[in-house]
mmCIF file of C-alpha atoms and ligand atoms in Angstrom:
data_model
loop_
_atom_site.group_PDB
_atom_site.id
_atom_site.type_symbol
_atom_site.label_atom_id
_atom_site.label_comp_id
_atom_site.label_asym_id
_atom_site.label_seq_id
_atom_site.Cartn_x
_atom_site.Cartn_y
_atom_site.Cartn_z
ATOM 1 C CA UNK A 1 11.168 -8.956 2.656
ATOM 2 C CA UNK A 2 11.493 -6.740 -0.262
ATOM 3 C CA UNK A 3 14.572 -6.319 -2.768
ATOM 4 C CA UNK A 4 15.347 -4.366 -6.056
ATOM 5 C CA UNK A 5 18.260 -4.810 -7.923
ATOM 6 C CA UNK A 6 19.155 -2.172 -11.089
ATOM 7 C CA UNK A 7 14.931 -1.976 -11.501
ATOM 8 C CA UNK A 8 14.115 0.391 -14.218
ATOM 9 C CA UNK A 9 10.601 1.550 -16.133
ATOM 10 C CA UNK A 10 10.606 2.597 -19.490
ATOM 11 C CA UNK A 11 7.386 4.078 -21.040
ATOM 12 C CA UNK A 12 6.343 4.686 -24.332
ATOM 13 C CA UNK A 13 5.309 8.206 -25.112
ATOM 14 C CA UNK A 14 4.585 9.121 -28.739
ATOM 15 C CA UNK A 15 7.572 8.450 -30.625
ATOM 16 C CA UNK A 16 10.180 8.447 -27.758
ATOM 17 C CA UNK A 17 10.797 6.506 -24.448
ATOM 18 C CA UNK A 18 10.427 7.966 -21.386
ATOM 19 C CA UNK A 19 12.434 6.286 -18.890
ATOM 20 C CA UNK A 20 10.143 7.043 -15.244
ATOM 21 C CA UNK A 21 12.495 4.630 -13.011
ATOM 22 C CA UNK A 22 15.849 4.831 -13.315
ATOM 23 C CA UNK A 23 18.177 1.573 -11.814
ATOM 24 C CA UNK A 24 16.002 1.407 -8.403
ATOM 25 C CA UNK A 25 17.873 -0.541 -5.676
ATOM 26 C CA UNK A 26 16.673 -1.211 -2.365
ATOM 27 C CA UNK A 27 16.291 -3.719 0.727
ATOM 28 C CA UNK A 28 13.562 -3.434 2.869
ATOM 29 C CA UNK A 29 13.395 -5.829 5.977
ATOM 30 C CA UNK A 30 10.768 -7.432 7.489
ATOM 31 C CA UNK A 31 8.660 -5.242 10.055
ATOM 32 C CA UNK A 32 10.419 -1.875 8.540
ATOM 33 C CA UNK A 33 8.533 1.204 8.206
ATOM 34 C CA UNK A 34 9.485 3.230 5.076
ATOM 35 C CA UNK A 35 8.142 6.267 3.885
ATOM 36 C CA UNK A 36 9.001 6.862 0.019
ATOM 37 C CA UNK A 37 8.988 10.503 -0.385
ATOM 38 C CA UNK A 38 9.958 13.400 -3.271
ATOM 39 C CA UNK A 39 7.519 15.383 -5.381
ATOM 40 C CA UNK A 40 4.684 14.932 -7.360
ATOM 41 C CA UNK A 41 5.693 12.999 -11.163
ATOM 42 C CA UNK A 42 8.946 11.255 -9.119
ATOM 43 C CA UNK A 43 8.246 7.787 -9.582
ATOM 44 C CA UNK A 44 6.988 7.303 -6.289
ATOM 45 C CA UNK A 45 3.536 5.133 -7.348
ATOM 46 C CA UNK A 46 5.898 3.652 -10.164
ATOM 47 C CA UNK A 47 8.082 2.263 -7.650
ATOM 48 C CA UNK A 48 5.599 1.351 -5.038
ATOM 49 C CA UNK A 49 3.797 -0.742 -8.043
ATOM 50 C CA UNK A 50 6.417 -2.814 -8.701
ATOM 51 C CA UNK A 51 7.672 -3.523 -5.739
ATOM 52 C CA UNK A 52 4.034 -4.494 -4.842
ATOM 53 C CA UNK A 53 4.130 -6.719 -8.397
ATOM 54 C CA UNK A 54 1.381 -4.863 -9.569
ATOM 55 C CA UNK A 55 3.265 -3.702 -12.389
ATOM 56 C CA UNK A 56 6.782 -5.375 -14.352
ATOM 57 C CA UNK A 57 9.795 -3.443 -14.561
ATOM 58 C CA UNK A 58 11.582 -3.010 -18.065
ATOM 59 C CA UNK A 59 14.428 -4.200 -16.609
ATOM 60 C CA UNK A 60 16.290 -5.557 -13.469
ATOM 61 C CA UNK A 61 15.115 -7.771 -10.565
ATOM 62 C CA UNK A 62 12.332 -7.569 -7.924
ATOM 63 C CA UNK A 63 12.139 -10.237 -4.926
ATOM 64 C CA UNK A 64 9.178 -9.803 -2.619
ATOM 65 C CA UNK A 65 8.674 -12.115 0.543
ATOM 66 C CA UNK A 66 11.803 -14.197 -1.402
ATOM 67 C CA UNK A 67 10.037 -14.369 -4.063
ATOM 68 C CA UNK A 68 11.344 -13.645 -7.202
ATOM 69 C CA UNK A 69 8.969 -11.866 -9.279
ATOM 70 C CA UNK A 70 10.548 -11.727 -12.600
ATOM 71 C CA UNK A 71 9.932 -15.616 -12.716
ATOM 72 C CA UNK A 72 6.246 -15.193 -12.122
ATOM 73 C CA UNK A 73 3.105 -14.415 -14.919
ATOM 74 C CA UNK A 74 0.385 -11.887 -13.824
ATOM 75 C CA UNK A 75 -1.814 -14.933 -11.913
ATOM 76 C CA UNK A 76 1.500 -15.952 -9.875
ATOM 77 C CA UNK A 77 1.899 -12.268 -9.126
ATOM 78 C CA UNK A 78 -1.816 -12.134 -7.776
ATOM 79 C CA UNK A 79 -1.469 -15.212 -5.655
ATOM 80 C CA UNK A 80 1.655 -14.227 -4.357
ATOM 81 C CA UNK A 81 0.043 -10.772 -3.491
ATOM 82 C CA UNK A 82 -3.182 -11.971 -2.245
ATOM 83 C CA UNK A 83 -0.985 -14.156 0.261
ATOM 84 C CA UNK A 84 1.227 -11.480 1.379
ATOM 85 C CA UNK A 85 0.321 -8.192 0.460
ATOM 86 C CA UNK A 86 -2.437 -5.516 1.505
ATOM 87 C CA UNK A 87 -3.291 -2.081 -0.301
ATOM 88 C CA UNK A 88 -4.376 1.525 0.612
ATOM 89 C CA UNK A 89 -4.503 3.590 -1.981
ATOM 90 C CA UNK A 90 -5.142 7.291 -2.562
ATOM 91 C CA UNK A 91 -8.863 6.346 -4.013
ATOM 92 C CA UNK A 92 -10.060 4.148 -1.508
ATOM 93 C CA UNK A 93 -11.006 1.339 -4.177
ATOM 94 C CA UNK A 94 -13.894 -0.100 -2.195
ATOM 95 C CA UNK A 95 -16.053 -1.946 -3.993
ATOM 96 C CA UNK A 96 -19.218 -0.047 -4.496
ATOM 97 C CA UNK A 97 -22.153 -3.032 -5.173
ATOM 98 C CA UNK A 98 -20.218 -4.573 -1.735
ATOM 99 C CA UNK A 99 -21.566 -3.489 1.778
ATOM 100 C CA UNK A 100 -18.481 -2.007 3.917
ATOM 101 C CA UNK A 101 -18.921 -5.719 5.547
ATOM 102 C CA UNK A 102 -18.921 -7.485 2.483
ATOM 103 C CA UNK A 103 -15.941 -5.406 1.077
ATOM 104 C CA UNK A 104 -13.668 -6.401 4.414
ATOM 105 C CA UNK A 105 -14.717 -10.253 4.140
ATOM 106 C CA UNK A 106 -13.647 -10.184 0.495
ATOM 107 C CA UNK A 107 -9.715 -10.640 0.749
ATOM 108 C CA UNK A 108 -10.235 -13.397 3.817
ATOM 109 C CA UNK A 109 -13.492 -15.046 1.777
ATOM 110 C CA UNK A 110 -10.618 -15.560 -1.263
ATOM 111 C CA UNK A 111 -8.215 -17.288 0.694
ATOM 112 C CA UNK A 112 -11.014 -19.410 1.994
ATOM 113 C CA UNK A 113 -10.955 -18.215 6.123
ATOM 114 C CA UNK A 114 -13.751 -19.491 7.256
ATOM 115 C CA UNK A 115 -13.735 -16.713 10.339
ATOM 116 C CA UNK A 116 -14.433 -13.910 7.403
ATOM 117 C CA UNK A 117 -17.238 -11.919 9.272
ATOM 118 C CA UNK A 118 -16.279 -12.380 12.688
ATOM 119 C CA UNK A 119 -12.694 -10.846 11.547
ATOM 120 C CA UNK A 120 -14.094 -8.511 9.428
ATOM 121 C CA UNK A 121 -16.252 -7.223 12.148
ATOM 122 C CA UNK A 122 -13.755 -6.955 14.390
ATOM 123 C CA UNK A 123 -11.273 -5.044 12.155
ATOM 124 C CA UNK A 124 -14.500 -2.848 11.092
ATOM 125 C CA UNK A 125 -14.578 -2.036 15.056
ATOM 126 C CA UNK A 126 -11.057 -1.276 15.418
ATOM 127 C CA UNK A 127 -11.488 1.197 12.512
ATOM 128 C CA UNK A 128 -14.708 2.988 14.882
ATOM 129 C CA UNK A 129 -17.043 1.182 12.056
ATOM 130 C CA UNK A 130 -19.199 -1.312 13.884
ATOM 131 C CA UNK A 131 -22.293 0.878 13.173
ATOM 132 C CA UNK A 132 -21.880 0.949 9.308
ATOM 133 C CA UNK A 133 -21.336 -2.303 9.019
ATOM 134 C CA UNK A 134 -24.244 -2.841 6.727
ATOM 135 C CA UNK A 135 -23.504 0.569 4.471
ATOM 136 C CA UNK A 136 -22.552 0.959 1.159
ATOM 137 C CA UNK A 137 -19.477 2.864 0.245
ATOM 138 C CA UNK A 138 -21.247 5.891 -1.352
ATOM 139 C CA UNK A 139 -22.782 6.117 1.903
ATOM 140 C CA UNK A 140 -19.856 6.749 3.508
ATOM 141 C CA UNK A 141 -17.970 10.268 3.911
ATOM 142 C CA UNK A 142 -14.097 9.805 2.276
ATOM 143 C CA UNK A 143 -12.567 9.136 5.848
ATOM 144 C CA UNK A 144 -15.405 6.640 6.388
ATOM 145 C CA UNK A 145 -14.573 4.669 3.228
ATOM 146 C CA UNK A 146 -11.053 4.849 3.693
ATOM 147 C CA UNK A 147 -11.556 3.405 7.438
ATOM 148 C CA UNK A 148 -13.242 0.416 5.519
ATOM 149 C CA UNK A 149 -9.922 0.217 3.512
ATOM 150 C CA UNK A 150 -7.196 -0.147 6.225
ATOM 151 C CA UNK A 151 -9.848 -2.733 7.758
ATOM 152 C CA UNK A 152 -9.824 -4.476 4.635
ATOM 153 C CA UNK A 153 -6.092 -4.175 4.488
ATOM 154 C CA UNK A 154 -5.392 -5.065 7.604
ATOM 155 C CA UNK A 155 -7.676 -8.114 8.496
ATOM 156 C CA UNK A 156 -5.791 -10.858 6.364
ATOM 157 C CA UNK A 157 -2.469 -9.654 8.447
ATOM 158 C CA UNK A 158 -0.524 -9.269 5.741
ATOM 159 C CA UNK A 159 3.361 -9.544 5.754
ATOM 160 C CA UNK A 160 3.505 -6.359 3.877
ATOM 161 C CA UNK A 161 1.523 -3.006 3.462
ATOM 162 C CA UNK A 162 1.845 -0.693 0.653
ATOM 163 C CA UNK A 163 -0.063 2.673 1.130
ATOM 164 C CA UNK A 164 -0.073 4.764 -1.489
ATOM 165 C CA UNK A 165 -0.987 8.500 -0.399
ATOM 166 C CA UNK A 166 -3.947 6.953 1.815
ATOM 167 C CA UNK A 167 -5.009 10.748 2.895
ATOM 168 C CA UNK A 168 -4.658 12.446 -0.540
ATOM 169 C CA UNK A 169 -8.414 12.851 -0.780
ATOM 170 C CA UNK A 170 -8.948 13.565 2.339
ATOM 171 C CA UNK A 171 -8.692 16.862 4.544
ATOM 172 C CA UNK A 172 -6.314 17.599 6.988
ATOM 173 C CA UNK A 173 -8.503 16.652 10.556
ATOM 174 C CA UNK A 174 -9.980 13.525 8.523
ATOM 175 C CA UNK A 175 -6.256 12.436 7.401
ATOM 176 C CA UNK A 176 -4.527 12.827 10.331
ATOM 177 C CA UNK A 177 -7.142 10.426 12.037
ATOM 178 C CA UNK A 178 -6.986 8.009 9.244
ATOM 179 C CA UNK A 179 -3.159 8.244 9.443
ATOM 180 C CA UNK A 180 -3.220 8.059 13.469
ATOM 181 C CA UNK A 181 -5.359 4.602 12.448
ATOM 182 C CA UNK A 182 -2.980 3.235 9.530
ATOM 183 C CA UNK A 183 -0.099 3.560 12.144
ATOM 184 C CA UNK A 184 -1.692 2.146 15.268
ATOM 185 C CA UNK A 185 -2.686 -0.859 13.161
ATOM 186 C CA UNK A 186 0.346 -1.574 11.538
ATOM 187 C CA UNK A 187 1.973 -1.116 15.081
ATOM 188 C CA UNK A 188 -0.144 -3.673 16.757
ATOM 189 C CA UNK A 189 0.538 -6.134 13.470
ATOM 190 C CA UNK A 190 4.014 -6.065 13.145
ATOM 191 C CA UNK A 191 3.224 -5.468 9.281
ATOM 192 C CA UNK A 192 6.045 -4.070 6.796
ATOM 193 C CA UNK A 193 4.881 -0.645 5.883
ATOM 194 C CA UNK A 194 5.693 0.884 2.469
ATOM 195 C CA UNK A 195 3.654 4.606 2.584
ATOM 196 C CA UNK A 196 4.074 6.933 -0.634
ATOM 197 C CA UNK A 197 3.483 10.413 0.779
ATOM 198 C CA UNK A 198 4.232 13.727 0.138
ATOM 199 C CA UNK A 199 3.516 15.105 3.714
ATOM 200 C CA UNK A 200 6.531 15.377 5.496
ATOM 201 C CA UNK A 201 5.309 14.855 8.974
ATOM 202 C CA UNK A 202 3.953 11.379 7.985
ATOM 203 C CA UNK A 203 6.729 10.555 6.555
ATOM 204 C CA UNK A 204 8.448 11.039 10.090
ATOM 205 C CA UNK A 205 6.515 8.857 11.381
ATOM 206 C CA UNK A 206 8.204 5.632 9.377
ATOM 207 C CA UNK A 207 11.525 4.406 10.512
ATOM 208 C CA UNK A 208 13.395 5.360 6.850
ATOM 209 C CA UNK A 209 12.590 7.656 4.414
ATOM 210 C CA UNK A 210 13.654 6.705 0.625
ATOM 211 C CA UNK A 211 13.254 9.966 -1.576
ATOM 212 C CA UNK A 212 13.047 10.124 -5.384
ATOM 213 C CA UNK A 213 13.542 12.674 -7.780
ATOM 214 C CA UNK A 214 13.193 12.699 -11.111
ATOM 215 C CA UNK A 215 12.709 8.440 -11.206
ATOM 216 C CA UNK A 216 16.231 8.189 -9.326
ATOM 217 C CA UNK A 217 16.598 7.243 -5.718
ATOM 218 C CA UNK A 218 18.265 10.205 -4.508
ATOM 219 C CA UNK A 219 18.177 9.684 -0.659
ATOM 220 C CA UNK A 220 17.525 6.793 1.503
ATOM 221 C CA UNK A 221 17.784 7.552 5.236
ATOM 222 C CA UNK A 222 17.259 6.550 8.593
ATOM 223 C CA UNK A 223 18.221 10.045 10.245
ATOM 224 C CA UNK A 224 15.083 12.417 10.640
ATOM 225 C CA UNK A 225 14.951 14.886 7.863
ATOM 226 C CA UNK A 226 14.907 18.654 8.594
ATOM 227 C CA UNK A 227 12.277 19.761 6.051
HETATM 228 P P1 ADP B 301 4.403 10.048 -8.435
HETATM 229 O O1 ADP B 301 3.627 8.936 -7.830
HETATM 230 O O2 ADP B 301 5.707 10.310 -7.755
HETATM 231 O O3 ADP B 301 3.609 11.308 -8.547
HETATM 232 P P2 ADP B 301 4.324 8.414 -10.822
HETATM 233 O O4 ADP B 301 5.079 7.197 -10.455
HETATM 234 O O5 ADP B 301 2.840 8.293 -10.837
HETATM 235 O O6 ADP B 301 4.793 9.643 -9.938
HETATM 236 O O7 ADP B 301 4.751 8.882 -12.279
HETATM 237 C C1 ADP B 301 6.089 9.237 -12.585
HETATM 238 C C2 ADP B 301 6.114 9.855 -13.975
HETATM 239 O O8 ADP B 301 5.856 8.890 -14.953
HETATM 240 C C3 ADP B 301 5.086 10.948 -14.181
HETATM 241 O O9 ADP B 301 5.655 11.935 -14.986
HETATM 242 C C4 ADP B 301 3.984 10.223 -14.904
HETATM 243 O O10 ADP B 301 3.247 11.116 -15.706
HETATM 244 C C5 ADP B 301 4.744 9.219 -15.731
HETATM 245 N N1 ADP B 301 3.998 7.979 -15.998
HETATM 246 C C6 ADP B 301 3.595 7.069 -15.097
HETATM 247 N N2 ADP B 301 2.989 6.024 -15.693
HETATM 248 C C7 ADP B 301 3.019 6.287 -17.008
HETATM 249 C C8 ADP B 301 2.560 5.611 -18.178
HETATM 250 N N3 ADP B 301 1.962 4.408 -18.095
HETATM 251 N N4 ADP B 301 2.739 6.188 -19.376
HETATM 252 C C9 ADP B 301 3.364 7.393 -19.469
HETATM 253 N N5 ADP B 301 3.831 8.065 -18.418
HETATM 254 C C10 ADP B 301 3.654 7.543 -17.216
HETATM 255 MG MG1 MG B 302 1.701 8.834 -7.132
#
């Protein structure tokens, strides 16, 4: 489902390079759940970009749903994504002029499904949202908004999920819900799961955990860590 062969990422900082991936390789099969873990500045949303072709490494090779990404220019990337890929991120991203409604529809509306709000509504219900449909996100509390995220992420069933800290706004009663959501959905869809997070206990609850330090895959495991 996913592969990364030798994939580094080298930025420019003033005068010198700073290399923030360092020869990434990786296989991740279809319906895996894996938790990349290590702490904060360790590559972790580097990697989870371009594995997600969000982003281009500076060198080596990316594959994602047998696709080979290095062959592909930014709009190839986004069709490819908006066919296979959803996103939680750390932020939420809703859109704010978009009613929580609207903001589900939009990924199924782009690929043309013509069963946008009756999906939408029933992902929105799944998510404990059928009373806000018709809100706006800044009337909605963080966990709120982020419930109208994993809808959104969730409703075009995508082949792959890449969370990206999903709770890291939130506090600790609100998260765990949210995360007791993410993983109930993703059980019931079969999805690939890709979940940046520094929490230990959520990264328990994924199959493997793939740890980075410094931009270097330093661990990938399918024991239960003991920290
Ligand atoms: P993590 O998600 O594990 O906290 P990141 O992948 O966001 O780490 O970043 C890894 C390191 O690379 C950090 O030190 C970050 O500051 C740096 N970094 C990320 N993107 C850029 C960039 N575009 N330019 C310069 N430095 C960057
Ligand atoms: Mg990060």
């Amino acid at each position: 489902m996913i592969r990364a062969e030798n994939v580094s990422k080298r930025v420019q900082v003033a005068d010198s390079e700073l290399s923030i991936l360092k020869e990434a390789n990786l296989t991740i099969e279809s319906g895996e759940s894996v938790a990349i873990i290590g702490p904060s500045g360790s590559g972790k949303s580097t990697l989870l970009g371009l594995l997600a072709g969000l982003d281009e490494p500076s060198s080596g090779d990316i594959w994602l749903g047998g696709e080979h990404l290095n062959g592909l220019n930014e709009d190839g990337r986004a069709a490819l994504r908006a066919r296979l890929v959803g996103f939680v991120f750390q932020s939420f991203q809703l859109l704010p002029g978009l009613t929580a409604l609207e903001n589900v529809m939009m990924p199924l509306e782009l690929r043309g499904d013509r069963k946008a709000a009756q999906v939408s509504r029933e992902y929105l219900e799944k998510v404990g949202l059928s009373h806000r449909l018709d809100h706006y996100p800044r009337q909605l509390s963080g966990g709120e908004q982020q419930r109208v995220a994993l809808a959104r992420a969730f409703a075009p069933q995508p082949g792959i999920l890449f969370a990206d800290e999903p709770t890291g706004n939130l506090d600790a009663a609100t998260g765990a819900s949210v995360n007791d959501l993410l993983f109930s959905l993703n059980k019931e869809s079969t999805t690939t799961l890709v979940l940046v997070t520094h929490e230990p206990i959520l990264a328990q609850r994924c199959e493997r955990r793939i740890t980075l330090e410094a931009g270097a895959i330093v661990a990938d495991s399918l024991e239960p860590s003991i920290a």
